[in-house]
Short mmCIF file of C-alpha atoms and ligand atoms in Angstrom, two decimals:
data_model
loop_
_atom_site.label_atom_id
_atom_site.label_comp_id
_atom_site.label_asym_id
_atom_site.label_seq_id
_atom_site.Cartn_x
_atom_site.Cartn_y
_atom_site.Cartn_z
CA MET P 1 20.78 -41.70 41.03
CA PRO P 2 19.26 -45.13 41.72
CA GLY P 3 15.75 -45.66 43.07
CA PRO P 4 12.24 -45.27 41.68
CA THR P 5 11.32 -42.07 39.90
CA HIS P 6 7.63 -42.29 40.66
CA GLY P 7 5.57 -41.80 43.79
CA GLY P 8 4.45 -44.67 46.00
CA THR P 9 1.31 -46.65 45.39
CA LEU P 10 -1.18 -46.76 48.24
CA ASN P 11 -0.18 -50.35 48.97
CA ASP P 12 3.45 -49.43 49.65
CA LEU P 13 2.39 -46.39 51.56
CA ASP P 14 0.04 -48.23 53.87
CA THR P 15 2.97 -49.99 55.51
CA VAL P 16 5.33 -47.04 55.78
CA ARG P 17 3.09 -44.13 56.77
CA GLU P 18 -0.27 -43.36 58.37
CA ALA P 19 -1.51 -40.23 56.55
CA TRP P 20 0.03 -37.57 54.30
CA GLY P 21 2.33 -35.44 56.47
CA ALA P 22 1.77 -37.50 59.64
CA TRP P 23 4.88 -38.21 61.71
CA PRO P 24 6.13 -40.14 63.58
CA ILE P 25 4.54 -43.42 62.62
CA VAL P 26 4.27 -46.66 64.60
CA PRO P 27 6.04 -49.34 62.52
CA PRO P 28 4.47 -52.81 62.22
CA ASN P 29 6.82 -54.63 64.63
CA ALA P 30 7.01 -51.87 67.24
CA ASP P 31 4.34 -53.26 69.56
CA ARG P 32 5.90 -56.70 69.62
CA TYR P 33 9.47 -55.50 70.20
CA VAL P 34 8.55 -52.87 72.80
CA ILE P 35 6.41 -55.32 74.77
CA GLN P 36 9.25 -57.83 74.62
CA ALA P 37 11.68 -55.21 75.98
CA LEU P 38 9.19 -54.22 78.67
CA HIS P 39 8.73 -57.76 79.96
CA SER P 40 12.44 -58.58 79.76
CA ARG P 41 12.81 -56.20 82.75
CA ARG P 42 16.19 -55.21 81.32
CA TRP P 43 15.49 -51.62 80.42
CA ALA P 44 19.04 -50.24 80.73
CA ILE P 45 22.45 -51.23 79.45
CA SER P 46 23.51 -51.12 83.08
CA SER P 47 21.55 -54.25 84.04
CA ILE P 48 22.06 -57.86 85.04
CA VAL P 49 22.05 -60.51 82.29
CA THR P 50 19.13 -62.92 82.68
CA GLN P 51 18.24 -66.25 81.14
CA ASP P 52 15.28 -64.67 79.36
CA ALA P 53 17.14 -61.61 78.09
CA PRO P 54 20.73 -62.54 77.25
CA GLU P 55 20.86 -59.72 74.69
CA LEU P 56 19.37 -56.23 74.84
CA PHE P 57 17.54 -54.56 71.97
CA GLU P 58 20.22 -51.91 72.40
CA GLN P 59 22.85 -54.46 71.35
CA ARG P 60 20.68 -55.71 68.52
CA PHE P 61 20.09 -52.16 67.24
CA ALA P 62 23.83 -51.46 67.40
CA ARG P 63 24.51 -54.58 65.33
CA GLU P 64 21.74 -53.93 62.78
CA PHE P 65 22.55 -50.23 62.35
CA ALA P 66 26.24 -51.17 61.93
CA ALA P 67 25.28 -53.61 59.16
CA TYR P 68 23.03 -50.96 57.58
CA LEU P 69 25.83 -48.36 57.53
CA GLU P 70 28.55 -50.94 56.82
CA VAL P 71 30.70 -49.84 59.77
CA PRO P 72 32.22 -51.90 62.60
CA THR P 73 31.32 -49.47 65.39
CA VAL P 74 27.90 -48.23 66.52
CA VAL P 75 27.27 -47.03 70.07
CA PRO P 76 23.63 -46.05 70.68
CA THR P 77 23.02 -42.99 72.88
CA ASP P 78 20.19 -41.10 74.57
CA HIS P 79 20.39 -38.13 72.16
CA GLY P 80 22.19 -36.94 69.05
CA SER P 81 23.57 -34.09 71.20
CA SER P 82 25.25 -36.60 73.54
CA ALA P 83 26.60 -38.45 70.50
CA LEU P 84 28.31 -35.23 69.38
CA VAL P 85 29.77 -34.57 72.85
CA MET P 86 31.07 -38.14 72.96
CA ALA P 87 32.60 -37.97 69.48
CA LEU P 88 34.32 -34.68 70.25
CA THR P 89 35.55 -35.87 73.66
CA ALA P 90 36.82 -39.09 72.09
CA LEU P 91 39.11 -37.00 69.88
CA GLY P 92 40.99 -35.94 73.05
CA LEU P 93 41.81 -32.42 71.86
CA PRO P 94 43.39 -29.80 74.14
CA SER P 95 40.97 -27.54 76.05
CA GLY P 96 39.99 -24.49 73.99
CA SER P 97 40.75 -26.10 70.61
CA HIS P 98 38.85 -24.57 67.71
CA VAL P 99 36.35 -26.79 65.90
CA VAL P 100 34.88 -25.57 62.59
CA VAL P 101 31.09 -25.96 62.20
CA PRO P 102 28.76 -24.76 59.42
CA ALA P 103 26.34 -21.85 59.90
CA LEU P 104 23.26 -23.89 59.02
CA THR P 105 22.51 -26.67 61.50
CA TRP P 106 20.63 -27.33 64.72
CA VAL P 107 22.20 -25.45 67.66
CA ALA P 108 23.43 -28.72 69.28
CA THR P 109 26.27 -28.97 66.73
CA ALA P 110 27.80 -25.85 68.32
CA THR P 111 26.75 -26.38 71.96
CA ALA P 112 28.32 -29.85 71.87
CA VAL P 113 31.65 -28.21 71.00
CA PHE P 114 31.43 -26.03 74.13
CA ARG P 115 30.29 -29.00 76.24
CA ALA P 116 33.36 -30.96 75.12
CA GLY P 117 35.58 -28.05 76.23
CA TYR P 118 36.36 -26.49 72.86
CA VAL P 119 35.31 -23.36 70.92
CA PRO P 120 33.24 -23.55 67.71
CA VAL P 121 34.28 -21.47 64.69
CA VAL P 122 31.34 -20.98 62.35
CA CYS P 123 31.81 -20.96 58.58
CA ASP P 124 29.45 -20.08 55.72
CA VAL P 125 27.79 -22.66 53.47
CA ASP P 126 27.15 -23.47 49.82
CA SER P 127 24.55 -21.05 48.45
CA ARG P 128 22.51 -23.86 46.82
CA THR P 129 22.68 -26.79 49.26
CA GLY P 130 23.33 -25.07 52.61
CA THR P 131 26.22 -27.42 53.44
CA MET P 132 29.82 -26.54 54.33
CA THR P 133 32.15 -25.91 51.38
CA ALA P 134 35.86 -26.59 51.10
CA GLU P 135 36.52 -22.87 50.51
CA ALA P 136 34.54 -21.84 53.60
CA LEU P 137 36.30 -24.48 55.69
CA ARG P 138 39.72 -23.31 54.51
CA ALA P 139 38.83 -19.68 55.26
CA ALA P 140 37.69 -20.59 58.79
CA LEU P 141 40.90 -22.37 59.84
CA THR P 142 42.82 -20.74 62.69
CA PRO P 143 46.16 -21.73 64.24
CA ARG P 144 44.14 -23.50 66.98
CA THR P 145 41.77 -25.46 64.70
CA ARG P 146 41.94 -29.13 65.72
CA ALA P 147 38.78 -30.67 64.18
CA VAL P 148 35.87 -30.14 61.79
CA ILE P 149 32.20 -31.04 62.15
CA VAL P 150 30.62 -31.51 58.73
CA VAL P 151 26.80 -31.38 58.81
CA HIS P 152 24.72 -33.15 56.17
CA TRP P 153 22.02 -30.52 56.23
CA ALA P 154 18.33 -30.78 55.47
CA CYS P 155 18.34 -33.02 52.40
CA THR P 156 21.82 -32.87 50.89
CA MET P 157 25.15 -34.35 51.92
CA ALA P 158 28.11 -32.01 52.12
CA ASP P 159 30.80 -32.48 49.47
CA MET P 160 32.80 -35.11 51.34
CA ASP P 161 35.47 -35.48 48.64
CA ALA P 162 36.43 -31.82 48.88
CA LEU P 163 36.01 -31.49 52.66
CA LEU P 164 37.99 -34.63 53.50
CA ALA P 165 40.77 -33.38 51.22
CA VAL P 166 41.01 -30.03 53.05
CA ALA P 167 40.85 -31.77 56.45
CA ALA P 168 43.59 -34.23 55.44
CA GLU P 169 45.79 -31.38 54.19
CA ALA P 170 45.38 -29.59 57.52
CA GLY P 171 45.73 -32.82 59.57
CA LEU P 172 42.24 -32.46 61.11
CA PRO P 173 39.89 -35.25 62.19
CA VAL P 174 36.36 -35.03 60.75
CA VAL P 175 33.18 -35.65 62.73
CA GLU P 176 30.11 -36.02 60.53
CA ASP P 177 26.92 -34.71 62.07
CA ALA P 178 24.55 -37.05 60.23
CA ALA P 179 21.59 -36.34 62.55
CA GLN P 180 19.59 -35.44 59.45
CA ALA P 181 21.01 -38.02 57.04
CA HIS P 182 20.38 -41.64 58.09
CA GLY P 183 21.09 -43.86 55.10
CA ALA P 184 22.28 -41.09 52.77
CA LEU P 185 25.05 -42.39 50.51
CA TRP P 186 28.03 -40.57 49.02
CA ARG P 187 29.53 -42.69 46.23
CA ASP P 188 27.68 -45.59 47.87
CA ARG P 189 29.24 -45.01 51.30
CA ALA P 190 26.99 -44.07 54.20
CA ALA P 191 26.84 -40.64 55.79
CA GLY P 192 28.58 -41.08 59.12
CA ALA P 193 31.01 -43.65 57.72
CA LEU P 194 33.20 -41.31 55.69
CA GLY P 195 34.86 -39.20 58.38
CA ASP P 196 36.51 -40.39 61.58
CA LEU P 197 33.31 -40.44 63.63
CA GLY P 198 29.65 -40.00 62.72
CA CYS P 199 26.76 -38.84 64.91
CA PHE P 200 23.04 -39.53 64.51
CA SER P 201 19.90 -38.30 66.24
CA LEU P 202 16.82 -40.52 66.66
CA GLN P 203 14.70 -37.65 67.93
CA GLN P 204 10.96 -37.49 67.18
CA ALA P 205 11.17 -35.63 63.85
CA LYS P 206 14.05 -37.65 62.35
CA VAL P 207 13.63 -40.27 59.61
CA LEU P 208 14.71 -42.91 62.13
CA SER P 209 12.77 -41.90 65.20
CA VAL P 210 12.37 -43.25 68.72
CA GLY P 211 11.37 -39.95 70.36
CA GLU P 212 14.73 -39.30 72.01
CA GLY P 213 17.85 -41.20 70.98
CA GLY P 214 21.08 -41.13 69.02
CA ALA P 215 24.21 -43.03 68.03
CA VAL P 216 27.92 -42.51 67.48
CA VAL P 217 29.39 -44.59 64.69
CA SER P 218 32.80 -45.09 63.18
CA ARG P 219 34.41 -46.84 60.27
CA HIS P 220 37.23 -47.69 62.71
CA ALA P 221 36.80 -50.63 65.12
CA SER P 222 39.48 -49.11 67.36
CA TRP P 223 37.13 -46.36 68.64
CA ARG P 224 34.59 -48.78 70.05
CA THR P 225 35.74 -49.25 73.68
CA ARG P 226 36.47 -45.55 74.12
CA LEU P 227 33.01 -44.62 72.86
CA GLU P 228 31.32 -47.26 75.03
CA GLU P 229 33.14 -45.90 78.09
CA LEU P 230 32.15 -42.33 77.23
CA ARG P 231 28.46 -43.29 77.24
CA ALA P 232 28.40 -45.60 80.31
CA ASP P 233 30.44 -43.89 83.07
CA SER P 234 33.70 -45.49 81.95
CA ARG P 235 32.24 -49.00 81.47
CA SER P 236 32.25 -51.06 78.29
CA TRP P 237 30.64 -54.36 77.26
CA ARG P 238 32.27 -57.52 78.55
CA PRO P 239 33.34 -59.71 75.59
CA ALA P 240 30.34 -61.91 74.60
CA GLY P 241 32.08 -65.18 75.57
CA GLU P 242 32.71 -63.94 79.13
CA VAL P 243 29.16 -62.87 80.05
CA ARG P 244 27.19 -65.24 82.28
CA VAL P 245 23.62 -65.10 83.53
CA GLY P 246 23.63 -63.07 86.78
CA ASP P 247 26.55 -60.85 85.66
CA MET P 248 26.48 -57.13 85.02
CA ALA P 249 27.06 -56.98 81.27
CA LEU P 250 29.30 -53.92 81.60
CA ALA P 251 32.87 -54.14 82.87
CA GLU P 252 34.67 -51.24 84.60
CA THR P 253 37.38 -50.84 81.99
CA ALA P 254 37.82 -47.11 82.74
CA GLY P 255 40.17 -46.05 79.97
CA ILE P 256 38.51 -42.62 79.85
CA MET P 257 36.15 -40.73 82.18
CA GLY P 258 32.66 -41.19 80.80
CA SER P 259 29.16 -39.81 81.21
CA ASN P 260 25.82 -41.58 81.37
CA PHE P 261 24.45 -41.26 77.82
CA GLY P 262 23.04 -44.77 77.17
CA MET P 263 19.89 -45.51 75.16
CA ASN P 264 17.12 -47.16 77.17
CA ASP P 265 15.94 -50.52 75.89
CA LEU P 266 12.32 -49.54 75.14
CA ALA P 267 13.68 -46.90 72.77
CA ALA P 268 16.12 -49.43 71.29
CA ALA P 269 13.24 -51.87 70.64
CA LEU P 270 11.44 -49.11 68.72
CA ALA P 271 14.68 -48.28 66.86
CA CYS P 272 14.91 -51.90 65.62
CA ALA P 273 11.33 -51.70 64.31
CA GLN P 274 11.90 -48.31 62.65
CA LEU P 275 15.08 -49.46 60.91
CA GLU P 276 13.10 -52.21 59.16
CA LEU P 277 11.07 -49.53 57.31
CA LEU P 278 13.75 -46.99 56.57
CA ASP P 279 14.79 -48.09 53.08
CA ALA P 280 11.21 -48.47 51.85
CA GLN P 281 10.49 -44.96 53.12
CA HIS P 282 13.66 -43.62 51.45
CA ASP P 283 12.58 -45.11 48.12
CA ILE P 284 9.19 -43.41 48.19
CA ARG P 285 10.39 -40.07 49.56
CA ASN P 286 13.36 -39.92 47.18
CA GLY P 287 11.28 -40.80 44.11
CA ASN P 288 8.84 -38.04 44.97
CA TYR P 289 11.63 -35.58 45.70
CA LEU P 290 13.31 -36.19 42.33
CA ARG P 291 9.95 -35.52 40.70
CA LEU P 292 9.74 -32.21 42.60
CA VAL P 293 13.27 -31.27 41.49
CA GLU P 294 12.11 -31.71 37.86
CA GLU P 295 8.79 -29.93 38.37
CA CYS P 296 10.54 -26.93 39.94
CA GLU P 297 12.41 -26.39 36.67
CA ARG P 298 9.01 -25.41 35.23
CA ILE P 299 7.93 -23.19 38.15
CA PRO P 300 9.58 -19.77 37.81
CA GLY P 301 11.17 -18.47 41.01
CA VAL P 302 10.80 -21.72 42.99
CA SER P 303 13.64 -24.19 43.55
CA VAL P 304 14.79 -27.02 45.79
CA PRO P 305 18.37 -28.26 46.27
CA VAL P 306 19.52 -30.39 43.33
CA PRO P 307 21.30 -33.50 44.66
CA PRO P 308 25.04 -33.59 43.87
CA GLU P 309 25.82 -36.42 41.45
CA GLN P 310 28.19 -38.09 43.95
CA GLN P 311 25.25 -38.55 46.32
CA THR P 312 24.01 -41.98 45.32
CA ARG P 313 21.11 -42.00 47.77
CA LEU P 314 19.27 -39.11 49.38
CA SER P 315 17.98 -38.98 52.92
CA LEU P 316 15.41 -36.20 53.17
CA TYR P 317 14.92 -34.46 56.50
CA GLU P 318 13.65 -30.91 56.04
CA ILE P 319 13.38 -29.70 52.47
CA PRO P 320 14.07 -25.98 51.97
CA ILE P 321 11.84 -24.68 49.16
CA ARG P 322 13.51 -21.55 47.91
CA PHE P 323 11.54 -18.52 46.65
CA ALA P 324 13.76 -16.26 44.55
CA ASP P 325 14.08 -12.62 45.67
CA ALA P 326 11.82 -13.15 48.68
CA ALA P 327 11.20 -9.82 50.42
CA PRO P 328 11.94 -9.59 54.17
CA GLY P 329 9.15 -11.41 56.01
CA GLU P 330 7.67 -12.86 52.81
CA ALA P 331 8.74 -16.45 53.60
CA ALA P 332 6.51 -16.51 56.70
CA ARG P 333 3.51 -15.51 54.58
CA LEU P 334 4.40 -18.15 51.95
CA ALA P 335 4.74 -20.85 54.63
CA GLY P 336 1.24 -19.95 55.84
CA ARG P 337 -0.18 -20.07 52.29
CA LEU P 338 1.47 -23.45 51.59
CA ARG P 339 -0.04 -24.84 54.81
CA GLU P 340 -3.48 -23.51 53.83
CA THR P 341 -3.38 -25.01 50.34
CA THR P 342 -1.85 -28.43 51.13
CA GLY P 343 -2.59 -29.02 54.82
CA LEU P 344 1.12 -29.83 55.26
CA ARG P 345 3.19 -28.38 58.07
CA SER P 346 5.39 -25.79 56.40
CA TYR P 347 7.66 -23.57 58.42
CA LEU P 348 10.73 -21.34 58.41
CA PRO P 349 14.32 -22.64 58.55
CA ARG P 350 16.43 -22.09 61.66
CA HIS P 351 18.38 -18.87 61.99
CA PRO P 352 22.09 -19.36 61.10
CA LEU P 353 24.17 -20.17 64.20
CA VAL P 354 25.80 -16.77 64.67
CA GLY P 355 22.99 -14.56 65.93
CA SER P 356 20.72 -17.48 66.84
CA SER P 357 18.96 -16.80 70.15
CA LEU P 358 19.45 -20.49 71.02
CA LEU P 359 23.24 -20.13 70.97
CA ASN P 360 23.16 -18.09 74.19
CA VAL P 361 26.84 -18.60 74.96
CA GLY P 362 27.06 -15.91 77.62
CA SER P 363 24.48 -17.57 79.85
CA VAL P 364 26.71 -20.30 81.35
CA PRO P 365 29.35 -18.87 83.73
CA ALA P 366 31.50 -22.03 83.59
CA ILE P 367 32.31 -21.36 79.91
CA ALA P 368 32.63 -17.56 80.19
CA ASP P 369 36.18 -17.56 78.81
CA LYS P 370 35.21 -19.67 75.79
CA ALA P 371 32.05 -17.61 75.23
CA ALA P 372 34.11 -14.40 75.19
CA GLU P 373 36.50 -15.97 72.70
CA PHE P 374 33.57 -17.12 70.55
CA ASP P 375 32.19 -13.56 70.46
CA GLU P 376 35.60 -12.15 69.58
CA LEU P 377 36.21 -14.74 66.83
CA HIS P 378 32.87 -14.01 65.16
CA ARG P 379 32.77 -10.21 65.46
CA ASP P 380 33.81 -9.63 61.84
CA ARG P 381 32.63 -12.82 60.11
CA ASN P 382 29.68 -12.83 57.72
CA TYR P 383 27.37 -15.59 56.47
CA PRO P 384 25.75 -14.28 53.31
CA ALA P 385 24.89 -17.69 51.82
CA ALA P 386 23.40 -19.08 55.05
CA GLU P 387 21.42 -15.89 55.62
CA ALA P 388 20.06 -15.87 52.05
CA ILE P 389 18.88 -19.48 52.36
CA ALA P 390 17.30 -18.84 55.77
CA ALA P 391 15.52 -15.68 54.56
CA SER P 392 14.10 -17.05 51.31
CA SER P 393 13.08 -20.62 52.17
CA VAL P 394 10.01 -22.39 53.42
CA VAL P 395 10.65 -25.83 54.90
CA LEU P 396 8.67 -29.03 54.35
CA HIS P 397 9.18 -32.04 56.63
CA HIS P 398 10.21 -35.37 55.04
CA SER P 399 6.78 -36.83 55.88
CA ALA P 400 5.36 -34.65 53.08
CA PHE P 401 7.25 -36.89 50.62
CA LEU P 402 5.66 -40.14 51.81
CA ALA P 403 3.00 -39.28 49.27
CA THR P 404 0.87 -40.72 46.49
CA ASP P 405 1.21 -39.33 42.96
CA GLU P 406 -2.03 -37.37 43.56
CA GLU P 407 -0.69 -35.85 46.78
CA MET P 408 2.48 -34.82 44.92
CA ASP P 409 0.24 -33.25 42.25
CA THR P 410 -1.40 -31.23 45.02
CA LEU P 411 1.98 -30.05 46.30
CA VAL P 412 3.26 -29.14 42.83
CA SER P 413 0.05 -27.25 41.98
CA ALA P 414 0.22 -25.38 45.29
CA LEU P 415 3.80 -24.28 44.57
CA ALA P 416 2.90 -23.24 41.01
CA ALA P 417 -0.06 -21.25 42.37
CA LEU P 418 2.15 -19.51 44.95
CA ALA P 419 4.66 -18.64 42.22
CA GLY P 420 1.77 -17.22 40.15
CA GLU P 421 0.48 -15.14 43.07
CA ARG P 422 3.97 -13.71 43.61
CA ARG P 423 4.24 -12.62 39.95
CA ARG P 424 0.92 -10.72 40.08
C1 PLP R 501 22.13 -31.47 62.67
C2 PLP R 501 21.73 -31.88 64.06
N1 PLP R 501 22.68 -32.13 64.96
C3 PLP R 501 22.37 -32.52 66.21
C4 PLP R 501 21.07 -32.68 66.62
C5 PLP R 501 20.78 -33.05 68.03
O1 PLP R 501 20.12 -34.26 68.18
P1 PLP R 501 19.19 -34.53 69.44
O2 PLP R 501 17.99 -33.66 69.33
O3 PLP R 501 18.85 -35.99 69.34
O4 PLP R 501 19.98 -34.23 70.66
C6 PLP R 501 20.03 -32.45 65.70
C7 PLP R 501 18.63 -32.60 66.10
O5 PLP R 501 17.77 -31.90 65.61
C8 PLP R 501 20.37 -32.04 64.39
O6 PLP R 501 19.43 -31.80 63.46
#
């Protein structure tokens, strides 16, 4: 795995964070870009081209994020959830199609499937990394499965070699939910650029944060117009050579019925500033994480996911620290102790999707038929790996890994002390 194997010096850290565990941060160019967007008076993609603002920050962010991911297509959105709905709608599947999703993710992965008119089928995950496995995907296929959403969960990418092979065998398109994996690389290819479509969130807690935002990306240029129409009420960008001052930059191309999911330009200005810091932050976080992986080998009963060797760069989001044989309710006590001893926000992972109170499928009458089918499909399915991870882990936010060597020492000592307390 490339990248430094030591923690950041204070000099590096000064530019990429404000204090240990603080998040989000205001990147150096944010003030300048946001003020520029503000005074351009073009705050929406649906706006008139002016002499002063021939290009939006939204368009610049799309271009720069596309270069960063090495894909031809990036369409910024208002949320990661909208990005998922757009990606799924773009696939054009029949109503009621089954879409496989993993048990460990944020609830939006599953609600987006319902919002696109389909039914999610939840599968179990790898017992070490919490990501979907090829075996679990295969076992979840039904005669009506038409697509798969692979989630790069927490701090590890799913095994894309194995999952893409199963999907290809079954003739299924793959949507990558990379909301937690900006800049992660699998054999040097970016998360989001390996499947047919990739979805990102730029929500407050994410490594690339603008408060609320997202993006749909694709390694195929052919998806671009369809995705643009899906996020701008059936309108797409006029070709650059045809746009004149005084024109609406969007043309009513109307190939598919869209929604209004565009990113506002103040958020896009912030996104451009955040992207400038992302790789420097990755280097520091990943170096510190690899140190923790090694240290955990010497702390009995404590572990963190070991990166698969095909993952050539990590993108940490929430790091599940696993306590072996944790008794019911013990993780909550350990999260409290870790917070006391380090001052870091430490918390419990989300409940697996099936049984999550947030996946309240029966509460929306318009999808009653799909909700009933969802309940029926999941009556006899079990998620032992997802449940074991959720019950025995304490989560640290990625901001904990923007740390000096001394701060990492504090974290390692706190974990060793907790392990000692548990043995007594
Ligand atoms: C895996 C995953 N998918 C989707 C989303 C939804 O993104 P947003 O909150 O921007 O709508 C999130 C956000 O937490 C997420 O973590």
